[in-house]
Amino acid sequence: MTFTSPVLSPAAAPIFPAASMVAFRDVRKSFGAFEVLKGIDLDVGAGEVVALIGRSGSGKSTALRCVNGLEAINGGELTVCGRALHQGGTDLRELRKEVGIVFQSYNLFPHLTVEQNVTLAPRKVHRIGAAEARELAAEVLAQVGLSEKAQNYPEQLSGGQQQRVAIARSLAMRPKLMLFDEVTSALDPELTGEVLRTIEGLAASGMTMMLVTHEMAFAKSVADKIVFMHQGRIWETGDGGMLSSPQTAELQQFVGNGL
Amino acid sequence: MLGLTIEQLSYMLRGTGWTIALSLLGFVGGTLLGLPLALMRSSGSRTARLLSSAFVQIVQGIPLPVIMFVVYFGISIGGYNVPALAAAGLAMTLYSSAYLGEIWKGCIQAVPKTQWEAGECLALTPTQRFVNIILPQAIRIAIPPTVGFMVQIVKNTSYSVVIGFFDLTYSAKVLNNSTFMPFTVFTIAAVLYFAICFPMSMIARRFERRLQRT
Amino acid sequence: MGYDFDFSFLASYAPDLWHGVWLTLGMTFVSIVPGFILGTSVALARLYGGRWLAGAATCYVEAIRNTPLIIQVFWLFFGLSVLQIYIGSFLAAVIALTINVGAYTAEIMRAGFQSIPKGQIEAADCLALGPVQTVVSIQLPQAVERVYPALVSQFVLMMLATSIMSQVSAEELTGVAYMIQSFTFRGFEVYLVIAVIYLAMATLLRLVLMGVAQVSFPRRRRLGTPL
């Protein structure tokens, strides 16, 4: 009989490191008979920027949408900001107070001004007052460089400006984690730069972020960790360097086409 | 049955018959007047458009019971003593034509402009273009709202009660006065109207869904 | 046609006509708000109410839309009178109009709610807004804005429909006209006059409701987008 210390055994290391804000463990997700996520393992630490790349249909957007509960997972374990989403009964509203998301199609509220778009949720959800809301709007709009557009309506703005308002709207909820789902895909090429710079600014401020993107150069410059997904699996993970020296044929091919 | 005698029930059924007859009259008359209205509304002539649009605006801005009265008294000052059916039929015709004309105008305009241009390229005359290319497409679009409006016609024939036309509503009103059983009498009347209108509503909806799919 | 038109009744019966106009407008305006609230609630019940509530809402809408208003009015008015409940013809008319216009409004509002892109609701969910907050702050304003012209037409139709309330002895405009013609035997002239009055009221109601839109939709006002 050999003695093993229950405390010091490496096997007993905590499954979820305390610093981990998002932890995927063998996460599975199916739409009908089609399995989109076939066992994902991934950690996002506090302050970390993780870029998900891959072909369309590789499962990267689905993985992102699982993080704030837009899609419910079918198997495995997913913990976000200390909430176990795989155990039923998670309060999604509570989760979404801490996790912001920005969509490809902006989804700004067309009937509200920029300022009203930004302050609606803080006023209704966090119940802040009118004066505080105005200050908050000024702050987050300055952060995305759109202070002068506060009283405009979304349809008066360019696509890039609308997307920056969408980012400001998420920031106004003071999230701990931000998700970006192909936020520049719907934009004309000349408008993507301003949005990407806004996100870079956020990364520099220490925000924890997960982003699905097709912009390889951007992923390389902003992300601490790049995750290449293929056919519902994480195929390769690494830092920016992995794009120039891919280990797998699939990433090689993807990067060859993508750059 | 239901506290009513067979005679009383058959009295209401006779009223139902007249409701259907007036509805048909209103639809046929409305079609005869509504078609030229729709053509005028979408015609190239400014005068035709103005005249037809004024007619539609006026009829749609006056309550149908008032149209019934105007027609009823209008005919009688001409020195004619006409049955209520004629007055009600004429009023229903005016009313239906304004709405049908407006519906059909929309259907004609819903046919893409490129279809007119295509007809022009085939060297068809304007009439040939309209009859052979635009009309068949417009009719397909027109079926669901037209059937839908027929439901309105059936329901609105009930307003002819104001000029004393004998229909389902009139028969129910008379029966209520003699039996004092309003819930029974008017529920039966409502069920009879529903039996006519609901199937048409369903058909209109089905046509609409089929049109949307193509 | 050897008919001499005689509009002299106008002078002596002007106060009665005014009274009729006010009653007609009163019935209309009093019914619009509850009719809109009822219709919107029923639309929401059909969309989100679950099987039983949605089913009940559908039955209500179909029953009202496939039977004439006048039968509904008779059912309510004469029904209440045999139950010996006397609420007066004005209140009875308003109740009947509200129930009636509610069903039509429900269909209009349902189309309005369904026309809102799914992304709007998803965005609201992701900002941690609750279901009620999402309906009130996001869906309702956008739905109303989209279907506003249809709502206006429906309320104008409702105003015109008040003309049958004289059948249950409400002295609205058409009722007044009937009274005048029975004294003067000038039916044609009387009804021509009230036809013109209804036309004017329909135009006025449209203008007022469009004015309400200018106040309610600041975006339209700012950007000058027509409804």
XYZ file of C-alpha atoms in Angstrom, chain A residues 55-253:
199
model
C -14.620 28.482 -41.094
C -18.324 29.261 -40.967
C -20.093 26.237 -39.526
C -17.078 25.320 -37.387
C -19.087 26.047 -34.226
C -17.232 29.172 -33.088
C -20.316 31.424 -32.966
C -22.334 28.711 -31.237
C -19.592 28.306 -28.631
C -19.685 32.062 -28.012
C -23.488 32.151 -27.772
C -23.413 29.358 -25.175
C -21.366 31.593 -22.872
C -24.235 33.996 -22.169
C -26.939 31.371 -22.392
C -28.315 32.278 -25.837
C -27.817 28.605 -26.622
C -28.269 25.924 -23.970
C -25.617 23.229 -23.973
C -26.569 19.565 -24.323
C -23.586 17.979 -22.591
C -20.436 18.679 -20.605
C -19.907 21.522 -18.176
C -19.800 25.245 -18.770
C -19.030 27.693 -16.001
C -19.224 31.425 -16.604
C -18.415 33.982 -13.909
C -18.845 31.289 -11.267
C -22.239 30.148 -12.595
C -22.603 26.538 -13.698
C -24.720 26.842 -16.837
C -24.943 23.058 -17.242
C -26.885 22.775 -14.011
C -30.404 23.864 -14.767
C -31.897 26.842 -13.038
C -29.218 29.389 -13.807
C -30.730 32.841 -13.712
C -29.850 34.056 -17.203
C -30.735 37.635 -16.346
C -28.207 37.615 -13.511
C -25.630 36.093 -15.854
C -26.264 38.728 -18.514
C -25.720 41.550 -16.059
C -22.108 40.401 -16.042
C -21.656 39.194 -19.607
C -22.126 41.639 -22.479
C -22.459 40.658 -26.119
C -22.158 42.571 -29.378
C -23.723 41.104 -32.506
C -22.805 41.161 -36.153
C -26.050 43.020 -36.953
C -25.681 45.655 -34.156
C -29.352 45.236 -33.108
C -29.609 48.781 -31.847
C -33.109 49.873 -30.863
C -34.228 52.029 -33.821
C -36.857 53.988 -31.884
C -34.412 55.223 -29.243
C -31.631 57.800 -29.463
C -28.036 56.704 -29.021
C -28.112 57.903 -25.421
C -31.399 56.104 -24.741
C -30.028 52.923 -26.329
C -27.041 53.062 -24.013
C -28.904 53.921 -20.818
C -32.070 51.817 -21.217
C -30.741 48.662 -19.569
C -28.835 50.414 -16.749
C -31.965 52.404 -15.915
C -34.373 49.459 -16.092
C -32.120 46.744 -14.715
C -29.790 48.560 -12.343
C -32.399 51.238 -11.609
C -29.988 54.147 -11.862
C -31.393 57.666 -11.930
C -31.636 60.031 -14.887
C -28.636 62.153 -13.942
C -26.436 59.162 -13.313
C -27.600 57.651 -16.595
C -26.553 60.753 -18.501
C -23.113 60.631 -16.917
C -22.811 56.946 -17.700
C -23.789 57.535 -21.343
C -21.236 60.334 -21.652
C -18.563 58.070 -20.244
C -19.140 55.006 -22.423
C -19.807 57.040 -25.557
C -16.499 58.847 -25.010
C -14.891 55.434 -24.679
C -16.074 54.496 -28.186
C -15.451 57.997 -29.550
C -19.072 58.961 -30.228
C -19.816 61.600 -27.598
C -21.214 63.989 -30.185
C -23.782 61.448 -31.441
C -25.666 61.006 -28.157
C -28.860 62.651 -29.398
C -28.877 61.022 -32.842
C -30.967 58.029 -33.865
C -29.262 54.823 -35.042
C -30.409 55.252 -38.646
C -28.496 58.555 -38.789
C -25.198 56.761 -38.112
C -22.885 54.753 -40.330
C -22.608 51.006 -39.780
C -19.296 51.412 -37.990
C -20.732 54.067 -35.690
C -23.794 51.912 -34.971
C -21.547 49.021 -34.022
C -19.555 51.266 -31.683
C -22.823 52.367 -30.063
C -23.671 48.691 -29.618
C -20.347 48.229 -27.848
C -21.044 51.270 -25.657
C -24.494 49.867 -24.855
C -22.900 46.668 -23.564
C -20.200 48.559 -21.661
C -22.849 50.620 -19.881
C -23.903 47.484 -18.017
C -20.347 47.311 -16.585
C -19.826 43.715 -17.667
C -17.018 41.511 -16.379
C -16.814 39.731 -19.695
C -17.522 40.905 -23.230
C -18.419 38.702 -26.181
C -18.030 39.874 -29.775
C -19.758 37.839 -32.462
C -18.262 38.703 -35.865
C -18.830 42.365 -35.149
C -17.181 43.616 -38.340
C -18.635 41.070 -40.786
C -21.589 43.249 -41.805
C -19.450 46.349 -42.290
C -17.884 47.820 -45.394
C -14.105 47.283 -45.290
C -13.388 50.985 -44.736
C -15.567 50.979 -41.605
C -14.090 47.932 -39.867
C -10.976 49.802 -38.708
C -12.804 52.145 -36.323
C -14.628 49.225 -34.669
C -11.475 47.146 -34.335
C -9.625 50.086 -32.775
C -12.438 50.462 -30.250
C -12.087 46.801 -29.303
C -8.310 47.149 -29.073
C -8.811 50.037 -26.691
C -11.039 47.828 -24.550
C -8.458 45.043 -24.555
C -5.826 47.501 -23.415
C -8.053 48.559 -20.515
C -7.943 44.992 -19.194
C -11.456 43.812 -20.182
C -11.912 40.056 -20.420
C -13.102 39.288 -23.939
C -14.017 36.458 -26.254
C -14.324 37.336 -29.882
C -15.309 35.452 -32.981
C -13.635 37.103 -35.929
C -12.533 36.721 -39.510
C -9.908 39.430 -39.191
C -6.723 37.382 -38.772
C -4.359 40.323 -38.420
C -6.601 41.767 -35.757
C -6.869 38.465 -33.910
C -3.114 38.185 -33.959
C -2.550 41.680 -32.583
C -5.249 41.818 -29.914
C -5.652 38.255 -28.634
C -3.659 36.615 -25.851
C -4.908 33.275 -27.085
C -6.181 32.193 -30.477
C -8.466 29.177 -30.763
C -8.874 27.566 -34.164
C -12.100 25.583 -34.413
C -12.861 22.999 -37.039
C -15.893 20.748 -37.403
C -17.121 21.404 -33.876
C -13.785 20.793 -32.168
C -10.913 22.919 -30.997
C -8.283 21.986 -33.520
C -5.396 24.173 -32.423
C -4.724 26.718 -29.676
C -1.870 29.121 -29.331
C -0.731 32.718 -29.274
C -0.493 34.989 -32.295
C 2.522 33.055 -33.515
C 0.460 29.981 -34.334
C -0.981 31.699 -37.392
C 2.448 31.948 -38.978
C 3.468 28.412 -38.017
C 0.326 26.251 -38.067
C 0.692 22.743 -36.688
C -2.240 21.171 -38.507
C -3.052 20.933 -42.192
C -6.516 22.414 -41.569
C -5.191 25.575 -39.941
C -2.522 25.788 -42.627
C -5.223 25.695 -45.251
